[in-house]
XYZ file of C-alpha atoms in Angstrom:
578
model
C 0.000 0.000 0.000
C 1.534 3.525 -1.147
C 1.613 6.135 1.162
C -0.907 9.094 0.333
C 1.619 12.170 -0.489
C 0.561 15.554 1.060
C 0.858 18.525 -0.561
C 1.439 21.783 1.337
C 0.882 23.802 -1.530
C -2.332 22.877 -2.348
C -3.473 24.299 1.245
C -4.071 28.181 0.990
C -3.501 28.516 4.589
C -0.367 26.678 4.879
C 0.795 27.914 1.657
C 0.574 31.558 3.173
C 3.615 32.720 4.387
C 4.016 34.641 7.559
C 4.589 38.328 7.211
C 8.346 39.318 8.949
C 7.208 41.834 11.049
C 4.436 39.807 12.575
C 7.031 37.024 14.211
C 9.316 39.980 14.996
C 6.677 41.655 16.916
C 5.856 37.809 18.809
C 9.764 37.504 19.463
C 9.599 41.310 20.805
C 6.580 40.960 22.764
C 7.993 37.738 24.637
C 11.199 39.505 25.376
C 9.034 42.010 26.840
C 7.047 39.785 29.531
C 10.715 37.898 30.157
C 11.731 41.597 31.196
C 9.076 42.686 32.783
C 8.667 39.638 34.664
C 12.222 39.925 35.705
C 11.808 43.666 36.291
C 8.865 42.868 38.557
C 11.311 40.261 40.478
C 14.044 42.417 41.047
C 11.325 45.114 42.460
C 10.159 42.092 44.972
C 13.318 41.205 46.311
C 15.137 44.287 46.401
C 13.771 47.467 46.161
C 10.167 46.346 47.696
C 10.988 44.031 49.934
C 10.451 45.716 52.843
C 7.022 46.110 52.123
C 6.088 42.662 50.881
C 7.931 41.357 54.343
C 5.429 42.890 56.367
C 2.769 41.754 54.169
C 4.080 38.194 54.782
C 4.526 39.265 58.437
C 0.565 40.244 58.453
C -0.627 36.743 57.446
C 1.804 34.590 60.513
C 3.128 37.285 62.718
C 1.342 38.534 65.692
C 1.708 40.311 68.277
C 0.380 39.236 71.742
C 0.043 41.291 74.261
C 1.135 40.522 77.807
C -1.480 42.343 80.062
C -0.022 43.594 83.546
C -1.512 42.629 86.887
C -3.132 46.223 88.095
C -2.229 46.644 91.952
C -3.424 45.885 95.023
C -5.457 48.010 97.417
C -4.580 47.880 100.277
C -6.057 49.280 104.026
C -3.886 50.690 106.999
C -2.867 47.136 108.077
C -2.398 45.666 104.706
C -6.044 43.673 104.621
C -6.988 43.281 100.778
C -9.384 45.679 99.790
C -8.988 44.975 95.779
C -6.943 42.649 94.108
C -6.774 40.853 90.309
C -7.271 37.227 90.082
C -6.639 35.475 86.550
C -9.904 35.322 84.728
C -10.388 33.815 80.820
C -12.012 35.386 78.191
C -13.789 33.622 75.377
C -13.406 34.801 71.485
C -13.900 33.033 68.353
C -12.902 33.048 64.625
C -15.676 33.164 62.605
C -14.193 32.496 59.890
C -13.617 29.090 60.941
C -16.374 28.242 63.649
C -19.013 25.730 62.331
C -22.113 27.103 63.084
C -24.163 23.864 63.189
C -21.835 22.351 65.402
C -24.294 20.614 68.156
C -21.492 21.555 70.898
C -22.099 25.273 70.592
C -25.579 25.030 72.408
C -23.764 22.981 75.658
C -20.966 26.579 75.510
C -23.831 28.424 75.175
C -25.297 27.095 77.943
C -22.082 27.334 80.130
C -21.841 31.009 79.604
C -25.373 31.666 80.938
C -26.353 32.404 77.352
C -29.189 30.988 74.385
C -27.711 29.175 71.458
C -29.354 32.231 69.695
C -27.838 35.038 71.129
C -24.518 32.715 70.994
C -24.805 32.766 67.581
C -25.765 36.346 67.444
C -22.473 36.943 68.817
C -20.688 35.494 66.038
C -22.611 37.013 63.419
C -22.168 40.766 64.573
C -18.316 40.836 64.860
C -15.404 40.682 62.113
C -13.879 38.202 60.319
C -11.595 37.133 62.525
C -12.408 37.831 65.916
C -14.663 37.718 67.834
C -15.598 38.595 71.694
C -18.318 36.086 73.006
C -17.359 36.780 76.933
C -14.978 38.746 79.043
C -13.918 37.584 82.316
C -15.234 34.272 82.817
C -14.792 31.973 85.803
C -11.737 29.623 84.778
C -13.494 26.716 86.124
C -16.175 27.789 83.843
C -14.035 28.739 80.525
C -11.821 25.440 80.945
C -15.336 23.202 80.385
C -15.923 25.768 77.848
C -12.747 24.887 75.974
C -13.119 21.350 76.956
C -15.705 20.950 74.161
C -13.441 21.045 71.570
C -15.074 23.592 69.208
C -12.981 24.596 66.292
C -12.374 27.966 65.771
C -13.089 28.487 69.883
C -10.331 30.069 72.150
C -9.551 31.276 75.607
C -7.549 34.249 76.411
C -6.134 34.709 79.937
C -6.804 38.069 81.287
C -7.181 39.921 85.078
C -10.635 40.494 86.942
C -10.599 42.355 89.960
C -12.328 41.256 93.236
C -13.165 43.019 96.252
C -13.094 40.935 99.321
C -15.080 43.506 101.793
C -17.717 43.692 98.841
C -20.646 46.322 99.726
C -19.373 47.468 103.159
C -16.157 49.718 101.062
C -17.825 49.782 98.029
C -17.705 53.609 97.782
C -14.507 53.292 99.270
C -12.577 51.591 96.709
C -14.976 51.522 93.459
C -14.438 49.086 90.963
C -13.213 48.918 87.203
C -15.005 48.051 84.038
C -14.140 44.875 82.243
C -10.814 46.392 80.288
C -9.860 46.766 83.303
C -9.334 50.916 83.621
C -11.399 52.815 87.100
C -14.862 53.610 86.724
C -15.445 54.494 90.190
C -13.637 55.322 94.265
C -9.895 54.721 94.772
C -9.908 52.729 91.440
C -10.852 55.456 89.261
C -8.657 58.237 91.831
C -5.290 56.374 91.087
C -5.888 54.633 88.030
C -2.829 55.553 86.506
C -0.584 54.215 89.456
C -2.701 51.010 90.165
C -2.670 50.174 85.890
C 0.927 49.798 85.277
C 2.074 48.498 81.547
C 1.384 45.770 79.246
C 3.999 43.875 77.630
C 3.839 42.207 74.196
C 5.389 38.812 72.756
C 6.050 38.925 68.758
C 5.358 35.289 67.488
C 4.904 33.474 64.646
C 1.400 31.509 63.972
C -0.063 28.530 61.445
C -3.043 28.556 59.665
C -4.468 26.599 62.629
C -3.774 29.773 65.210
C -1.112 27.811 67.164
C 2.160 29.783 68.003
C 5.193 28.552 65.984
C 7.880 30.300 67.565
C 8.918 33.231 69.001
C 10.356 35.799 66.605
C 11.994 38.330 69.316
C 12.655 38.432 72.616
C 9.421 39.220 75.113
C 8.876 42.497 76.551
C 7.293 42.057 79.880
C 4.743 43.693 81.568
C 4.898 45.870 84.581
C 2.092 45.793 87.271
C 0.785 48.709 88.495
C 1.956 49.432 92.282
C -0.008 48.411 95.257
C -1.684 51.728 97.017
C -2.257 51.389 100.730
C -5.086 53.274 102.334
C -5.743 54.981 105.679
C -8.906 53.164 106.130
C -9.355 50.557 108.394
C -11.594 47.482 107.302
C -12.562 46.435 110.406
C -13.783 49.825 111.143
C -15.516 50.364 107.857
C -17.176 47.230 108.196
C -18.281 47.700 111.554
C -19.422 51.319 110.556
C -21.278 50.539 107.671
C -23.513 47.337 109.374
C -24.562 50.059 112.107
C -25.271 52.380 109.507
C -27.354 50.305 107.290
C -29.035 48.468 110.810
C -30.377 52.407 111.470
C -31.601 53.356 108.092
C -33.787 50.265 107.924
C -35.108 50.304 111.642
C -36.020 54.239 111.001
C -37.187 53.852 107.728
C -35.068 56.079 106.066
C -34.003 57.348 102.829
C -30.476 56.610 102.986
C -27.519 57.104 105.554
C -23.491 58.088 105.544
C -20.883 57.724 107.959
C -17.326 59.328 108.328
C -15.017 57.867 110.501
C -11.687 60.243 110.464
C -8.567 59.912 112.701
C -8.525 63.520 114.790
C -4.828 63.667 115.344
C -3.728 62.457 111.723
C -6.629 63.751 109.487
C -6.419 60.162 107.954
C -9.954 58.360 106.744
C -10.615 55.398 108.843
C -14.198 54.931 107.552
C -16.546 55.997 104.892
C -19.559 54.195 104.232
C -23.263 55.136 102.742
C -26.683 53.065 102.529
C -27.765 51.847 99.809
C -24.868 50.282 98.723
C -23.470 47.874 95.863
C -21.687 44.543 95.529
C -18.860 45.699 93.348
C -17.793 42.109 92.412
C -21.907 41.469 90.948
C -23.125 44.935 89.588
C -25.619 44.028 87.541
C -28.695 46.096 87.731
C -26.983 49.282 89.239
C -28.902 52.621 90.239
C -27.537 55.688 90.843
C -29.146 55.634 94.388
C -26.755 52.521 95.054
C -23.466 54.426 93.184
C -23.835 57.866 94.803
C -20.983 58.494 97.401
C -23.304 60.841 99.320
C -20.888 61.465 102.052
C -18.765 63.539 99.783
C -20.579 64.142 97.201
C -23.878 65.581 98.405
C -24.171 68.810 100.585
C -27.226 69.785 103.249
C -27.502 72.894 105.372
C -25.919 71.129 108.668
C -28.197 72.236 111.316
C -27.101 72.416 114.970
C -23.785 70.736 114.504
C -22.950 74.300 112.996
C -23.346 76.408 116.659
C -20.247 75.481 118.184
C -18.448 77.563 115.314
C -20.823 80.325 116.079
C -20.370 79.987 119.906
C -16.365 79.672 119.633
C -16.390 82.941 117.546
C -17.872 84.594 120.095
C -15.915 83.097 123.062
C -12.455 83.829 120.394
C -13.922 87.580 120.102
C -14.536 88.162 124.002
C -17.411 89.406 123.654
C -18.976 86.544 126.142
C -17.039 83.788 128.512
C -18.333 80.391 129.196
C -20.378 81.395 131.925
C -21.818 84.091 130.372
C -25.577 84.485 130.619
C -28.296 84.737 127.573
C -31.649 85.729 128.076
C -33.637 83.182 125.502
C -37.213 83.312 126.844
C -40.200 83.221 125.619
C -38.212 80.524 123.118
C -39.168 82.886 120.080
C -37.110 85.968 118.423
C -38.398 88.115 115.568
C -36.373 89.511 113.192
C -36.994 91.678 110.214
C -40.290 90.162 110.402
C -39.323 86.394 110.530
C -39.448 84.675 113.656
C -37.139 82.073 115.285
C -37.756 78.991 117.586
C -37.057 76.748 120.292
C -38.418 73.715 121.098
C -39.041 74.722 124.627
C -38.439 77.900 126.566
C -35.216 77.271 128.208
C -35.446 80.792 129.887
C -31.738 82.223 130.801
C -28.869 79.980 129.884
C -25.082 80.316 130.406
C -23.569 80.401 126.816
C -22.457 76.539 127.903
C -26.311 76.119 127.980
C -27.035 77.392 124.908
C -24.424 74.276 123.051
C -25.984 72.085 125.381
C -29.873 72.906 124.953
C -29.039 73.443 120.984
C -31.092 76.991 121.560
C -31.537 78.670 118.269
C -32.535 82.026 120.268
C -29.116 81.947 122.276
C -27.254 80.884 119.427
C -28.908 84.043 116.882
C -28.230 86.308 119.725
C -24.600 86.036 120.235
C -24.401 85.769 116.463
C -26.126 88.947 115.858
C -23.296 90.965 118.375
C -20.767 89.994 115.455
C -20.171 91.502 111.736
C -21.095 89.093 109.053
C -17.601 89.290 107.836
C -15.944 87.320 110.916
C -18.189 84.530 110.873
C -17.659 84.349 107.286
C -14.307 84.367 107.486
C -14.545 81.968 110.650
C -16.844 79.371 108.441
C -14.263 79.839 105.406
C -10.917 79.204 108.000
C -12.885 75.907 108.977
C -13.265 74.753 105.553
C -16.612 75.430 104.795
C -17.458 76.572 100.799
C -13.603 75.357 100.291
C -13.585 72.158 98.215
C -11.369 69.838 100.412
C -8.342 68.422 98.555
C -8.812 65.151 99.354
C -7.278 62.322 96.124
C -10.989 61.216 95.469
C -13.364 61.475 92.640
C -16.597 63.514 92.924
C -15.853 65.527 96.106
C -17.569 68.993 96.116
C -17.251 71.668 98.905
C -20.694 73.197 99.550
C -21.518 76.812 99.627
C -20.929 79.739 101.742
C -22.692 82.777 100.491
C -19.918 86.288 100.443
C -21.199 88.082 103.764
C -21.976 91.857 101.982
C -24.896 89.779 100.916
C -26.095 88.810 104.099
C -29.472 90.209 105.017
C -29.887 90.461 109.189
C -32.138 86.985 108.929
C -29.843 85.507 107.718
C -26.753 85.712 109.321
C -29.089 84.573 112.159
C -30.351 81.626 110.435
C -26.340 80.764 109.346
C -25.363 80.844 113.065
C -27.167 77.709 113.374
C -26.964 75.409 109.729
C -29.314 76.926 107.138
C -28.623 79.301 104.330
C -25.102 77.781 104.032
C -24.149 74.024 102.563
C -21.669 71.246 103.433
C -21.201 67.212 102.559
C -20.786 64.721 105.589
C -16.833 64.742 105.276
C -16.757 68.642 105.287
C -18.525 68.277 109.001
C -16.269 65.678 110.168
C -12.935 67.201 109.201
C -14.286 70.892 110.395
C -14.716 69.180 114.065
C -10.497 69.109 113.958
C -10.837 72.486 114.776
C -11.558 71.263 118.534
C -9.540 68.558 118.567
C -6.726 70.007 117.694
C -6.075 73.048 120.151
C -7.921 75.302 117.185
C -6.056 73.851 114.110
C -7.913 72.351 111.345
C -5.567 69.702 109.557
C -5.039 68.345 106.272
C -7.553 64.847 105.432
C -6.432 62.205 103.660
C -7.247 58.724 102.382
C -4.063 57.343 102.100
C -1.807 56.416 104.870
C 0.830 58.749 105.481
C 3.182 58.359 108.936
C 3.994 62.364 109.371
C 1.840 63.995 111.251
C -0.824 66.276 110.496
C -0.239 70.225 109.677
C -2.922 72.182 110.063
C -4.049 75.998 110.072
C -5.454 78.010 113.281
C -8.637 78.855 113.806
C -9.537 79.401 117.254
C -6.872 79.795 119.913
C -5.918 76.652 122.330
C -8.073 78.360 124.722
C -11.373 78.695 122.642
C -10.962 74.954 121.396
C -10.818 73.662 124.608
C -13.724 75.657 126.032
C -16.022 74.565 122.942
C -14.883 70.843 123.577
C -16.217 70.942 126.972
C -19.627 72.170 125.783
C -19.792 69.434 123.290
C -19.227 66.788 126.184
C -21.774 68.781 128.048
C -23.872 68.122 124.841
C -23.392 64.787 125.514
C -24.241 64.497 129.111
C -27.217 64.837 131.144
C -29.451 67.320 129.891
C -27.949 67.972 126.291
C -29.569 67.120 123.356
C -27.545 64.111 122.051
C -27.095 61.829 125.642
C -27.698 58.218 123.094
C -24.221 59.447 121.450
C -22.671 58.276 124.920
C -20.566 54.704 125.039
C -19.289 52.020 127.280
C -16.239 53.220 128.443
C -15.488 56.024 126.840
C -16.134 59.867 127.088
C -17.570 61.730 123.951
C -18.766 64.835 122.915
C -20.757 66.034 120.137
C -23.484 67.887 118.520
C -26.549 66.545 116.951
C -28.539 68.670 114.245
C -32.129 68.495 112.591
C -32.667 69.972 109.669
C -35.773 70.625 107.267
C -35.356 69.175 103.746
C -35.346 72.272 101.185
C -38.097 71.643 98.300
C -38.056 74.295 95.780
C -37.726 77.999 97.476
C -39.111 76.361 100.630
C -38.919 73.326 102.847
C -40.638 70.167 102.564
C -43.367 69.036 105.249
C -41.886 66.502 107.337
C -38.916 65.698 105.617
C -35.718 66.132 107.841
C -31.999 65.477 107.576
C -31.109 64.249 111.142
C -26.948 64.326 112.079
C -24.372 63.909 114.455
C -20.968 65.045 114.729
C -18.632 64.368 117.784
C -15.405 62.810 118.888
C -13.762 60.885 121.454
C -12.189 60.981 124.102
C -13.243 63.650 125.101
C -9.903 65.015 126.943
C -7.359 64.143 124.071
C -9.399 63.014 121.353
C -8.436 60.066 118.916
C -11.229 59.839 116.364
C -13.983 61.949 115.158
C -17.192 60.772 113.675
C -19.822 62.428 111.813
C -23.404 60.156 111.334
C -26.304 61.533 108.817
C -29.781 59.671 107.968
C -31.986 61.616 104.784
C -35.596 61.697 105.532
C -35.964 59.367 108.701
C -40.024 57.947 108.817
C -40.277 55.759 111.527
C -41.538 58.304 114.284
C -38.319 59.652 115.155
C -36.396 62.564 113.333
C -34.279 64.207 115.331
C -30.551 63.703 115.118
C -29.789 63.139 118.977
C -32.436 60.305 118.605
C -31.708 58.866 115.122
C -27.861 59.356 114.255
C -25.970 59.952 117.746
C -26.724 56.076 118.506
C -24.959 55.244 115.197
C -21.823 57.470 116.489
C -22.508 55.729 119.858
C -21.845 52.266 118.468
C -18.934 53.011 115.819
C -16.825 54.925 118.354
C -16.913 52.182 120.507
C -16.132 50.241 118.557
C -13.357 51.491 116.676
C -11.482 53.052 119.916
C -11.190 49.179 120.884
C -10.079 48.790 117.458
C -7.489 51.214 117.996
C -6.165 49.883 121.124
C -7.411 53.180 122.977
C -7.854 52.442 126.479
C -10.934 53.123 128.162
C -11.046 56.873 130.210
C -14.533 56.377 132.159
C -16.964 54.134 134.146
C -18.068 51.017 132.298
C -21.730 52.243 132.127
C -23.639 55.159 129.944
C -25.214 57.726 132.235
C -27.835 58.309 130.531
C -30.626 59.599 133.152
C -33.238 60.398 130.581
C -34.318 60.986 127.205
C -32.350 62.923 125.188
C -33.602 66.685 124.914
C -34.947 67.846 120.761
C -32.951 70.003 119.794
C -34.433 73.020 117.706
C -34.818 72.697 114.026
C-alpha cells in the first residue's frame, strides 16, 4: 500500500507565508514579559521588599500582648481591699467556627447564654475575631474549651475582686471589664494602680497555634499596690450600724465618716444603699452615689459650736456668760425664730448644750457678718477639700456683703449655708486640735498632720467641753454616749429644702462628735436623709450610730478606756431646735 503524499501547496492557509514583522513583533513581545517579569522580580526582592515582608509578616506574625496585673489596694494594716485574680475570656474566629456544630448550644449554655444570642455573637463581629465573653470563671471557661469547638479560644486576662464587697464599696470603686477605674480609689489612682502591658512577637499557622517566638518578650509591669488609711474592720463595723439604722427608722439613705482627729487620715466611709462591686448588675444611681462627699445639706445644729467659739475667740462673752432666751421665740426683720421649749436664761455653755436657736442668733447677731464668714471659710466650709478622690464637692458659703440680718441669724445655726458629711467631720479638727484644722487624707501617710489656726488653744478647749456637756445629762444628744469612753458632740435636725421652701416633714437628722473627750483620737460624723419611723431628730436617730462606731473602733485602735463602764444616761435625750 503507497503512502498518500501531502501537498502543502495545495493548502491556501499553509501555503501563506508569515509576514516578517508579525514574528518579529511575537519575538519582541515575549522579550518584553521575560523583562518585565524579571523587572517585577528584582522590584520584589530588592527594592520592595520591605514592604512585601510585612505583608508576609501580616498573614503569621502577631503580636500578643502581655497584660499587667493592676495593683493591690490595700487598708492601713495591709487587709486586701482589691486585688486581680486570673480570669479567661472567650473569642472566636468566625471564619472558621461551624455554626451547626451541636457543641455550641452545651458553651452556650455554660456562659449563661441561648444558642441564639450565641450565635448572634458570632454574626455581629469581624472576620476574625470575635468577643463572646470577658472575664469568665476559669473553672467555667476550661469546660468551655473542653468541648473542643474549632475555631473556639480562651484568652487569659485579670478580673478584679473586692473581698469587703458592699461594706467599702464607695470606698474603693471598681473597674469596668478592660480593666481601667470607673469608680472610688480605682478610678482616683488609676494611673498608678494600671501599670504596663507587655507584648510577645510570634509566629502563627493557619491553625492559630504559636510557631515560635520571633523576638525576645517584653514584659509587663504591674501597676503598684496603694495602701489606704482606712481601716476594714472599722468600715465594716461602721457601715452594718449604719445600714441596721436606716432600715429600723425607715429612712431614705444614711453616711458615715469615721476620720482619725490627730492624723486627718480616713478610717471609715460608708453610705446606705450600697453595691456589691464584684456582681453589679442592675446598678442605680441611688446605690453608686458616694453621698458622704458628694452631696451637701444645710448642717443644722452641729454648725453652733463655730458660732459659739467665735464669740468666746472675740470676748465678747465667757463660758459662763448668761443669755436671756425666753419666751423661746425671736423676731427679726419680720421672721421669727424657735425653740423647742423655753429654756429661759442659759449660760452660753447652755445654749451648746440645749441646741437653743434664740441663744445661738443672739450672740451671732453681736458679730459683723464678715468674721463669721471668714470663721466658716478658715474651717473649711465653701472650700472644696483636697482630698485624692473622685466627685468631692465643697458646699456653699454665700460672700457676707450679701447677708441680710435673717440671715446671718439663720447661718449661726446650719441653714442658708451648705456642706457634705466629710466637710462636718474634718471641720470638728478644729476642737480637737487646740484650734487647728488639719489636712484629710485617704491614704496612709506616717507624718503627722499640719494644720491651720482657727480658734486659739483656749477657745478649742472651752467649745470641747460644751460638746461633752452636749453629751451628758441634759444635752440634746445623751444616746451618742458609750461604754467606756467619754464623747462629745453635737446633733442637728434639719428641714429638707423643696423648691424655694422646705418640705413638710422631711428632715436630715446628724451627728458630729469625737472621742475621748480630753485628748481626742477619732472623730465621727453620722447623717440619715428623711428618717419615717416616728423619730427625726438627730440626737435620737444618728448619735446612737456614732454611739456604736466609736466604741467600737477606739477598741479597734487599742485606745484604752477613760470612764466608768456604764452610759449615764438619766433620761431621754432633749430635741434640739430645728
Amino acid at each position: 500500500m503507497s503512502r498518500r503524499s501531502i501537498a502543502y501547496s495545495s493548502s491556501p492557509l499553509l501555503a501563506s507565508k508569515t509576514p516578517p514583522g508579525r514574528s518579529k513583533a511575537i519575538v519582541g513581545l515575549m522579550a518584553l514579559g521575560f523583562v518585565v517579569m524579571a523587572g517585577r522580580a528584582a522590584y520584589v526582592q530588592v527594592l520592595g521588599n520591605d514592604f512585601f515582608l510585612r505583608q508576609g509578616e501580616v498573614r503569621y506574625a502577631r503580636t500578643l500582648e502581655l497584660p499587667a496585673s493592676r495593683g493591690q489596694v490595700l487598708d492601713r494594716n495591709g487587709v486586701i481591699l482589691a486585688t486581680s485574680v486570673v480570669a479567661q475570656s472567650i473569642w472566636v474566629e468566625p471564619s472558621d467556627i461551624e455554626l451547626d456544630d451541636p457543641k455550641l448550644g452545651q458553651a452556650a449554655e455554660l456562659l449563661g447564654l441561648s444558642l441564639a444570642e450565641f450565635k448572634q455573637r458570632i454574626s455581629k463581629g469581624g472576620k476574625n475575631f470575635v468577643w463572646i465573653q470577658r472575664q469568665v470563671d476559669e473553672p467555667v471557661a476550661l469546660k468551655v474549651k473542653a468541648l473542643g469547638i474549632k475555631g473556639l479560644h480562651l484568652r487569659e486576662e485579670y478580673k478584679r475582686h473586692y473581698p469587703e464587697g458592699e461594706s467599702a464599696a464607695h470606698v474603693v470603686g471598681f473597674t469596668n471589664v478592660e480593666d481601667l477605674g470607673q469608680e472610688g480609689i480605682e478610678l482616683a489612682f488609676n494611673q498608678a494602680l494600671s501599670g504596663k502591658p507587655g507584648s510577645r512577637r510570634v509566629i502563627k499557622d493557619r491553625l492559630g497555634r504559636v510557631v515560635e517566638d520571633t523576638r525576645e518578650a517584653i514584659p509587663p509591669v504591674n501597676g503598684r499596690d496603694l495602701q489606704l488609711s482606712i481601716d476594714s474592720k472599722i468600715q465594716y463595723f461602721a457601715y452594718q450600724k449604719l445600714r441596721d439604722q436606716v432600715i429600723a427608722h425607715k429612712a431614705r439613705a444614711g453616711s458615715v465618716v469615721v476620720l482619725d482627729a490627730r492624723s486627718g487620715e480616713l478610717l471609715a466611709l460608708a453610705n446606705y444603699p450600697s453595691y456589691n462591686p464584684n456582681q453589679r448588675q442592675n446598678l442605680t444611681g441611688e446605690q453608686l452615689r458616694n453621698r458622704a462627699l458628694t452631696d451637701t445639706f444645710e448642717p443644722g445644729s452641729t454648725m453652733k459650736p463655730f458660732t459659739i467659739g467665735l464669740a468666746l475667740e472675740s470676748g465678747r462673752v465667757k463660758p459662763e456668760t448668761l443669755v436671756q432666751t425666753a419666751p423661746g421665740r425671736l423676731t427679726i426683720t419680720g421672721s421669727t425664730i424657735s425653740d423647742t421649749h423655753n429654756y429661759g436664761t442659759l449660760t452660753v455653755e447652755g445654749v451648746i448644750q440645749k441646741s437653743s436657736n434664740v441663744g445661738t442668733t443672739k450672740l451671732a447677731m453681736q458679730m459683723q457678718p464678715r468674721e463669721m464668714w471668714e470663721t466658716f471659710t478658715a474651717a473649711g466650709f465653701g472650700q472644696k477639700p483636697q482630698l485624692e478622690f473622685p466627685g468631692v464637692v465643697g458646699g456653699r458659703v454665700r460672700p457676707y456683703k450679701t447677708w441680710r440680718p435673717i440671715e446671718q441669724a439663720t447661718m449661726s445655726y446650719g441653714y442658708g449655708l451648705s456642706a457634705s458629711l466629710f466637710q462636718m467631720a474634718r471641720s470638728y479638727t478644729v476642737f480637737s486640735n487646740e484650734g487647728q484644722i488639719i489636712p484629710a487624707t485617704i491614704l496612709k501617710k506616717p507624718e503627722p498632720a499640719v494644720g491651720v489656726q482657727v480658734f486659739s488653744p483656749r477657745t478649742a478647749a472651752q467649745v470641747l467641753k460644751m460638746l461633752a456637756m452636749a453629751t451628758g445629762p441634759g444635752g440634746t444628744g445623751q444616746r451618742a454616749q458609750t461604754i467606756g469612753y467619754s464623747v462629745g458632740g453635737k446633733s442637728g435636725t434639719a428641714r429638707k429644702q423643696a423648691g424655694k421652701g422646705y418640705a413638710a416633714g422631711k428632715y436630715r437628722a446628724w451627728f458630729t462628735g469625737m472621742a475621748p473627750i480630753e485628748r481626742p483620737r477619732i472623730i465621727c460624723a453620722v447623717m440619715l436623709d428623711e428618717p419615717s419611723a416616728g423619730q427625726v431628730y438627730g440626737g435620737l436617730v444618728a448619735a446612737p450610730v456614732f454611739s456604736e462606731t466609736v466604741q467600737q473602733a477606739l477598741r479597734i485602735l487599742g485606745e484604752q478606756p477613760d470612764m466608768s463602764v456604764k452610759p449615764h444616761i438619766v433620761a431621754q435625750a432633749v430635741e434640739e431646735s430645728l
